[in-house]
């Protein structure tokens, strides 16, 4: 099969890497790809949200199967458009990608399906929002309804924070139409984990559990980022809890949508808060997590292409996934200053040395080929805030952590920043 992967991050590199191992795959294209992906796929210079150009490319290049990485093209209806042209594509339609594209859709669905989630109300007017909040205990969480590139959630510990979050979204329209409506919800306390499943509309194939690290600094300090590292499995998700999440969260959502005539095909990602009262859903995503995918794919022994094809065809029933039992740790190497202002164009050194280390995989996120006349093919430079995902398996979690950080230490670029505690929370739990 000729496979097109859409996206340009570490997630897409991990997906291309796994897809490249499939016996079903004869050629991979990636649009737009990055400096690492180009070694395993032919990169195509089309942005991930340019749906018309992607469709034209897929038709002209006889693409057999398309895998959509990021949420924006899904929410914009790429699956609907590809399907209409008879092209096979992995992901939910726009109506269903609203599970990520609209917090209000997701919360209403959870309410209907009886899925545990924080109590909430919807507002489009600051006065009624403030009146509601005045009667509640702080902290409260304000969420813009639409997609805001991970910036639409504010945890408000004080009244002035709440007022300014609401003003910024509802009055100043900081997120445009995405913030015209907001949710105010109760703040949950606990440990977060990600449960990612693949669904064929009826059956569910859970992937291994994982845990992301959202904050920029060690000890979960500093501002939120796109994710600074991940590990899989997440020890907070015991086997019993895993089953409970699948039975009381994932299946009720999939069944409710199917009953409403909207079978959900593709990835369903549940961001879970494990509270003292059990698991609660923080959010749903309609695609693979980034950086969780980078920690999950190295553990997947089964053929990813077969799983995705079965999901599209409605044939997941009776299929079993084979996992490498060894834990996997993935650390993000970021540009200094990220998630705020940072420089690009820094030369990356030490990758070859790190890449040959045992059980180490390096997934690129923000990299591109440099332009040095003499050996331009060798020069790799930074091209984003999150630059690399250094990933390693290990016989146990401590070994995975050690393998990963050994590889990290071999790599260098100017102003490189990374968290030194990826995996530490899981180690603490084990002890
Ligand atoms: P979301 O995009 O809804 O997952 O929110 C982003 C992050 O905000 C989550 O990963 C949590 O760390 C935090 N968050 C969201 N909702 C809540 C909540 N109700 N209580 C506590 N933290 C939350």
GROMACS .gro file of N, CA and C and ligand atoms in nm, residues 103 118 141 143 153 155 185-188 192 214 224 273 282-283, ligand 1:
model
   71
  103UNK      N    1  -1.556   2.161   2.311
  103UNK     CA    2  -1.564   2.110   2.449
  103UNK      C    3  -1.711   2.092   2.488
  118UNK      N    4  -1.603   1.641   3.521
  118UNK     CA    5  -1.627   1.749   3.618
  118UNK      C    6  -1.760   1.819   3.587
  141UNK      N    7  -1.224   2.594   3.653
  141UNK     CA    8  -1.151   2.585   3.526
  141UNK      C    9  -1.235   2.647   3.415
  143UNK      N   10  -1.275   2.701   3.014
  143UNK     CA   11  -1.230   2.640   2.889
  143UNK      C   12  -1.300   2.702   2.770
  153UNK      N   13  -0.739   2.657   2.802
  153UNK     CA   14  -0.781   2.609   2.934
  153UNK      C   15  -0.708   2.690   3.042
  155UNK      N   16  -0.680   2.740   3.460
  155UNK     CA   17  -0.719   2.697   3.596
  155UNK      C   18  -0.712   2.821   3.685
  185UNK      N   19  -1.588   2.473   3.465
  185UNK     CA   20  -1.607   2.343   3.530
  185UNK      C   21  -1.531   2.333   3.661
  186UNK      N   22  -1.574   2.240   3.743
  186UNK     CA   23  -1.508   2.219   3.872
  186UNK      C   24  -1.366   2.168   3.849
  187UNK      N   25  -1.279   2.203   3.940
  187UNK     CA   26  -1.139   2.161   3.929
  187UNK      C   27  -1.123   2.023   3.994
  188UNK      N   28  -1.063   1.931   3.921
  188UNK     CA   29  -1.043   1.795   3.973
  188UNK      C   30  -0.902   1.782   4.028
  192UNK      N   31  -0.290   1.260   3.639
  192UNK     CA   32  -0.341   1.248   3.502
  192UNK      C   33  -0.277   1.131   3.429
  214UNK      N   34   0.301   1.789   3.094
  214UNK     CA   35   0.261   1.912   3.024
  214UNK      C   36   0.346   2.035   3.056
  224UNK      N   37   0.227   2.561   3.078
  224UNK     CA   38   0.191   2.443   3.000
  224UNK      C   39   0.258   2.446   2.863
  273UNK      N   40  -0.830   1.209   3.469
  273UNK     CA   41  -0.778   1.246   3.600
  273UNK      C   42  -0.819   1.134   3.695
  282UNK      N   43  -1.103   1.448   3.157
  282UNK     CA   44  -1.070   1.590   3.145
  282UNK      C   45  -1.103   1.640   3.005
  283UNK      N   46  -1.071   1.556   2.907
  283UNK     CA   47  -1.093   1.596   2.768
  283UNK      C   48  -1.088   1.471   2.681
  432LIG     P1   49  -0.783   1.988   2.849
  432LIG     O1   50  -0.738   2.051   2.720
  432LIG     O2   51  -0.928   2.004   2.876
  432LIG     O3   52  -0.730   1.851   2.872
  432LIG     O4   53  -0.704   2.069   2.961
  432LIG     C1   54  -0.562   2.082   2.958
  432LIG     C2   55  -0.507   2.053   3.095
  432LIG     O5   56  -0.572   2.135   3.193
  432LIG     C3   57  -0.532   1.910   3.144
  432LIG     O6   58  -0.434   1.824   3.095
  432LIG     C4   59  -0.527   1.928   3.293
  432LIG     O7   60  -0.394   1.935   3.339
  432LIG     C5   61  -0.589   2.064   3.313
  432LIG     N1   62  -0.735   2.052   3.340
  432LIG     C6   63  -0.835   2.055   3.250
  432LIG     N2   64  -0.955   2.041   3.309
  432LIG     C7   65  -0.932   2.030   3.440
  432LIG     C8   66  -1.014   2.011   3.555
  432LIG     N3   67  -1.147   2.006   3.547
  432LIG     N4   68  -0.954   2.001   3.676
  432LIG     C9   69  -0.819   2.007   3.687
  432LIG     N5   70  -0.735   2.025   3.583
  432LIG    C10   71  -0.790   2.036   3.461
   0.00000   0.00000   0.00000
